[in-house]
Short mmCIF file of C-alpha atoms in Angstrom, two decimals:
data_model
loop_
_atom_site.label_atom_id
_atom_site.label_comp_id
_atom_site.label_asym_id
_atom_site.label_seq_id
_atom_site.Cartn_x
_atom_site.Cartn_y
_atom_site.Cartn_z
CA MET A 1 0.00 0.00 0.00
CA LYS A 2 1.09 3.61 -0.53
CA PRO A 3 2.20 5.42 2.60
CA ALA A 4 -0.63 7.39 4.16
CA THR A 5 -0.48 11.11 3.48
CA PRO A 6 0.64 12.99 6.65
CA THR A 7 -2.32 14.57 8.40
CA ALA A 8 -3.16 16.59 11.49
CA GLY A 9 -2.93 13.34 13.45
CA PHE A 10 0.75 12.89 12.64
CA VAL A 11 2.98 12.74 15.71
CA GLU A 12 6.40 14.25 15.11
CA THR A 13 9.50 12.62 16.51
CA THR A 14 10.98 13.85 19.76
CA LEU A 15 13.96 15.31 17.90
CA GLU A 16 11.71 17.34 15.62
CA GLY A 17 9.71 18.45 18.63
CA ASN A 18 12.83 19.63 20.37
CA ARG A 19 13.83 21.74 17.36
CA ARG A 20 10.51 23.53 17.60
CA GLY A 21 10.88 24.09 21.31
CA PRO A 22 9.86 22.30 24.52
CA ASN A 23 6.26 23.56 24.40
CA ALA A 24 5.71 22.09 20.96
CA ALA A 25 7.24 18.80 22.09
CA ARG A 26 4.92 18.73 25.10
CA ARG A 27 1.91 19.46 22.92
CA GLU A 28 2.83 16.60 20.60
CA ALA A 29 3.33 14.25 23.56
CA THR A 30 -0.05 15.27 24.98
CA ARG A 31 -1.66 14.79 21.58
CA GLU A 32 -0.25 11.29 21.28
CA LYS A 33 -1.51 10.41 24.76
CA LEU A 34 -4.98 11.65 23.87
CA LEU A 35 -5.13 9.80 20.56
CA ASN A 36 -3.93 6.54 22.09
CA ALA A 37 -6.44 6.95 24.92
CA SER A 38 -9.17 7.65 22.39
CA VAL A 39 -8.39 4.39 20.59
CA ASP A 40 -8.46 2.52 23.90
CA CYS A 41 -11.79 4.05 24.95
CA LEU A 42 -13.41 3.41 21.58
CA TYR A 43 -12.28 -0.20 21.65
CA LYS A 44 -13.44 -0.86 25.20
CA HIS A 45 -16.55 1.34 25.45
CA GLY A 46 -17.71 2.08 21.91
CA TYR A 47 -18.26 5.47 20.34
CA TRP A 48 -20.99 6.69 22.65
CA GLY A 49 -19.15 5.47 25.75
CA ALA A 50 -15.88 7.12 24.71
CA SER A 51 -16.67 10.53 26.16
CA THR A 52 -14.08 13.27 26.11
CA VAL A 53 -14.08 13.18 29.92
CA LEU A 54 -13.18 9.47 29.89
CA VAL A 55 -10.49 10.02 27.27
CA THR A 56 -8.80 12.69 29.40
CA GLN A 57 -8.92 10.40 32.43
CA VAL A 58 -7.35 7.50 30.53
CA ALA A 59 -4.74 9.78 28.97
CA GLY A 60 -3.93 11.39 32.32
CA VAL A 61 -4.25 14.94 31.00
CA SER A 62 -6.48 17.86 31.87
CA ARG A 63 -9.72 18.60 30.06
CA GLY A 64 -8.28 21.99 29.12
CA SER A 65 -5.39 20.26 27.35
CA LEU A 66 -7.84 18.21 25.33
CA LEU A 67 -10.03 21.19 24.42
CA HIS A 68 -6.97 23.18 23.36
CA GLN A 69 -6.20 20.60 20.67
CA PHE A 70 -9.66 19.16 20.01
CA PRO A 71 -12.48 21.64 20.68
CA THR A 72 -15.19 19.04 19.99
CA LYS A 73 -15.57 15.29 20.21
CA ALA A 74 -15.91 15.19 16.43
CA ASP A 75 -12.49 16.86 16.11
CA LEU A 76 -10.99 14.26 18.43
CA MET A 77 -12.59 11.39 16.51
CA LEU A 78 -11.32 12.67 13.16
CA ALA A 79 -7.80 13.00 14.55
CA THR A 80 -8.13 9.50 15.99
CA ALA A 81 -9.14 8.12 12.59
CA GLN A 82 -6.16 9.88 11.02
CA HIS A 83 -3.90 8.44 13.73
CA ILE A 84 -5.23 4.94 13.02
CA ALA A 85 -4.72 5.43 9.27
CA LEU A 86 -1.07 6.27 9.85
CA MET A 87 -0.60 3.15 11.97
CA ARG A 88 -2.32 1.07 9.30
CA GLY A 89 -0.12 2.56 6.60
CA LYS A 90 2.99 1.69 8.59
CA ALA A 91 1.75 -1.88 9.08
CA HIS A 92 1.38 -2.25 5.31
CA ARG A 93 4.77 -0.73 4.57
CA ASP A 94 6.47 -2.95 7.14
CA GLY A 95 4.58 -6.07 6.05
CA LEU A 96 5.34 -5.59 2.35
CA ALA A 97 8.93 -4.38 2.69
CA GLY A 98 11.23 -6.46 0.53
CA VAL A 99 8.39 -8.63 -0.81
CA PRO A 100 8.31 -8.98 -4.62
CA ARG A 101 5.22 -7.49 -6.23
CA LYS A 102 3.95 -10.86 -7.45
CA ASP A 103 3.88 -12.17 -3.86
CA ARG A 104 2.11 -9.20 -2.27
CA LEU A 105 -1.53 -10.01 -3.09
CA PRO A 106 -2.18 -12.62 -0.37
CA LEU A 107 -0.25 -10.53 2.15
CA LEU A 108 -2.65 -7.62 1.62
CA VAL A 109 -5.48 -9.67 3.13
CA ASP A 110 -3.32 -10.86 6.03
CA ILE A 111 -2.11 -7.37 6.89
CA LEU A 112 -5.51 -5.71 6.65
CA TRP A 113 -7.12 -8.51 8.66
CA GLY A 114 -4.58 -8.01 11.42
CA GLU A 115 -5.32 -4.30 11.44
CA VAL A 116 -9.14 -4.42 11.38
CA THR A 117 -9.24 -6.94 14.24
CA SER A 118 -6.83 -4.96 16.41
CA PRO A 119 -8.08 -2.44 19.01
CA SER A 120 -7.36 0.39 16.58
CA GLY A 121 -9.28 -1.41 13.84
CA ILE A 122 -12.36 -1.83 16.03
CA ALA A 123 -12.02 1.81 17.09
CA ARG A 124 -12.04 2.87 13.42
CA ILE A 125 -15.20 0.87 12.81
CA GLU A 126 -16.85 2.53 15.82
CA ILE A 127 -16.09 5.95 14.32
CA MET A 128 -17.26 4.88 10.89
CA LEU A 129 -20.60 3.58 12.18
CA ALA A 130 -21.14 6.58 14.46
CA ALA A 131 -20.90 8.89 11.46
CA ARG A 132 -24.27 7.50 10.33
CA SER A 133 -26.07 9.23 13.21
CA ASP A 134 -23.66 11.93 14.42
CA GLN A 135 -24.03 14.63 11.80
CA GLU A 136 -21.24 16.79 13.19
CA LEU A 137 -18.86 13.85 12.92
CA ALA A 138 -20.15 12.86 9.49
CA ALA A 139 -19.46 16.32 8.08
CA ILE A 140 -15.73 16.05 8.75
CA TYR A 141 -15.17 12.28 8.87
CA MET A 142 -16.82 11.14 5.64
CA PRO A 143 -14.56 13.20 3.30
CA PHE A 144 -11.54 11.74 5.10
CA HIS A 145 -12.98 8.22 4.84
CA ALA A 146 -13.69 8.65 1.12
CA ALA A 147 -10.14 9.87 0.54
CA GLN A 148 -8.71 6.87 2.41
CA GLU A 149 -10.83 4.46 0.36
CA GLN A 150 -9.69 6.11 -2.86
CA ARG A 151 -6.06 5.97 -1.76
CA GLN A 152 -6.41 2.25 -1.15
CA ARG A 153 -8.01 1.67 -4.55
CA GLU A 154 -5.17 3.57 -6.18
CA ALA A 155 -2.55 1.50 -4.35
CA ILE A 156 -4.11 -1.84 -5.32
CA TRP A 157 -4.59 -0.68 -8.90
CA ASP A 158 -0.95 0.43 -9.11
CA LEU A 159 0.14 -3.03 -7.94
CA ALA A 160 -2.23 -4.94 -10.22
CA GLN A 161 -1.41 -2.74 -13.21
CA ALA A 162 2.31 -3.25 -12.66
CA LEU A 163 1.67 -7.00 -12.77
CA GLY A 164 -0.26 -6.76 -16.04
CA ALA A 165 -3.91 -5.96 -15.19
CA ARG A 166 -5.64 -3.59 -17.59
CA ARG A 167 -9.27 -3.25 -16.49
CA ARG A 168 -9.48 -0.78 -13.62
CA HIS A 169 -13.14 -1.43 -12.82
CA VAL A 170 -12.49 -5.12 -12.19
CA VAL A 171 -9.60 -4.43 -9.82
CA ASP A 172 -11.61 -1.75 -8.00
CA ALA A 173 -14.48 -4.21 -7.50
CA VAL A 174 -12.13 -6.81 -6.01
CA THR A 175 -10.61 -4.17 -3.73
CA GLN A 176 -14.06 -3.13 -2.52
CA LEU A 177 -14.99 -6.77 -1.95
CA TYR A 178 -12.02 -7.66 0.20
CA THR A 179 -11.87 -4.46 2.25
CA ALA A 180 -15.60 -4.32 3.01
CA SER A 181 -15.72 -8.06 3.70
CA LEU A 182 -12.85 -7.89 6.17
CA ARG A 183 -14.51 -5.00 8.00
CA GLY A 184 -17.71 -6.99 8.35
CA LEU A 185 -15.93 -10.17 9.36
CA SER A 186 -13.99 -8.26 12.02
CA ILE A 187 -17.30 -7.48 13.73
CA ASP A 188 -18.23 -11.17 13.75
CA HIS A 189 -14.73 -11.93 15.07
CA ILE A 190 -15.48 -9.94 18.22
CA TYR A 191 -17.74 -12.77 19.40
CA PRO A 192 -15.83 -15.94 20.44
CA HIS A 193 -18.52 -18.36 19.16
CA SER A 194 -18.10 -16.94 15.63
CA ARG A 195 -14.33 -16.91 15.36
CA GLU A 196 -13.71 -20.36 13.91
CA GLY A 197 -16.14 -19.74 11.07
CA VAL A 198 -14.80 -16.25 10.52
CA LEU A 199 -11.23 -17.46 10.05
CA GLY A 200 -12.43 -19.94 7.45
CA ALA A 201 -14.25 -17.12 5.65
CA VAL A 202 -11.10 -14.97 5.68
CA ALA A 203 -9.09 -17.81 4.16
CA LEU A 204 -11.74 -18.22 1.44
CA LEU A 205 -11.79 -14.48 0.80
CA LYS A 206 -8.03 -14.49 0.34
CA ARG A 207 -8.25 -17.27 -2.24
CA VAL A 208 -11.02 -15.49 -4.12
CA MET A 209 -9.24 -12.13 -4.06
CA VAL A 210 -5.93 -13.56 -5.29
CA ALA A 211 -7.61 -15.71 -7.95
CA GLU A 212 -9.64 -12.80 -9.33
CA ILE A 213 -6.68 -10.45 -9.52
CA GLU A 214 -4.50 -13.14 -11.09
CA ARG A 215 -7.26 -13.86 -13.62
CA GLU A 216 -7.42 -10.18 -14.44
CA ILE A 217 -3.63 -10.01 -14.81
CA ALA A 218 -3.69 -13.00 -17.19
CA HIS A 219 -6.47 -11.34 -19.17
CA GLY A 220 -4.48 -8.13 -19.41
CA GLN A 221 -1.36 -9.93 -20.56
CA SER A 222 -3.34 -11.63 -23.33
CA MET A 223 -4.48 -8.30 -24.82
CA ASP A 224 -2.78 -6.75 -27.80
CA PRO A 225 -1.48 -3.15 -27.29
CA GLU A 226 -4.57 -1.50 -28.78
CA GLN A 227 -6.94 -3.54 -26.61
CA ALA A 228 -4.86 -2.81 -23.52
CA GLU A 229 -4.94 0.93 -24.23
CA ALA A 230 -8.72 0.88 -24.73
CA ALA A 231 -9.24 -1.12 -21.51
CA GLY A 232 -7.14 1.29 -19.49
#
């Protein structure tokens, strides 16, 4: 996957913080505490239980410190989603580092499954679902979510195209299938009685995803140059 674009949720290194002065470094440290606490509260208590008061308590910072950086809960949730996206991007970069392109397809499912079933993954789903009924959150979260989805489609298309795929709509459909399916399966995975069946479904999904992309690559490689240009 392509590295996530740096956002307001990005936490600078301590060295960079020191160059900007001790106050900036403290603000960044406080921000990181709040975002990590927000993930923890969302995972354990859900969106509606993750109040800003609880987040400050878990983070061990004052309410004033939170309000200085995140005036509303919606602001905090957007920054949390951005924070999670950066962690997810790092997981993909680390998991795919040094792996040849042709061997990356099955790893994409494994990496994303690990992320969506982690505390941060469940926290992201809580934010996503809450945006259905929290209009203030929806107004700022949904554009970010749409941009993340598009970034993922671009990354998978870049990989598939490099391997020989030519029909973008087919690759986009497969990307939508595996990402949405893993999100849904991660909810089932929360419940112990469902886990055995869920893991079998994930294994099946991986086979389907890889087979469909490989079929599309073979189709693309069989095209003559004019057909390939028209398909693209």
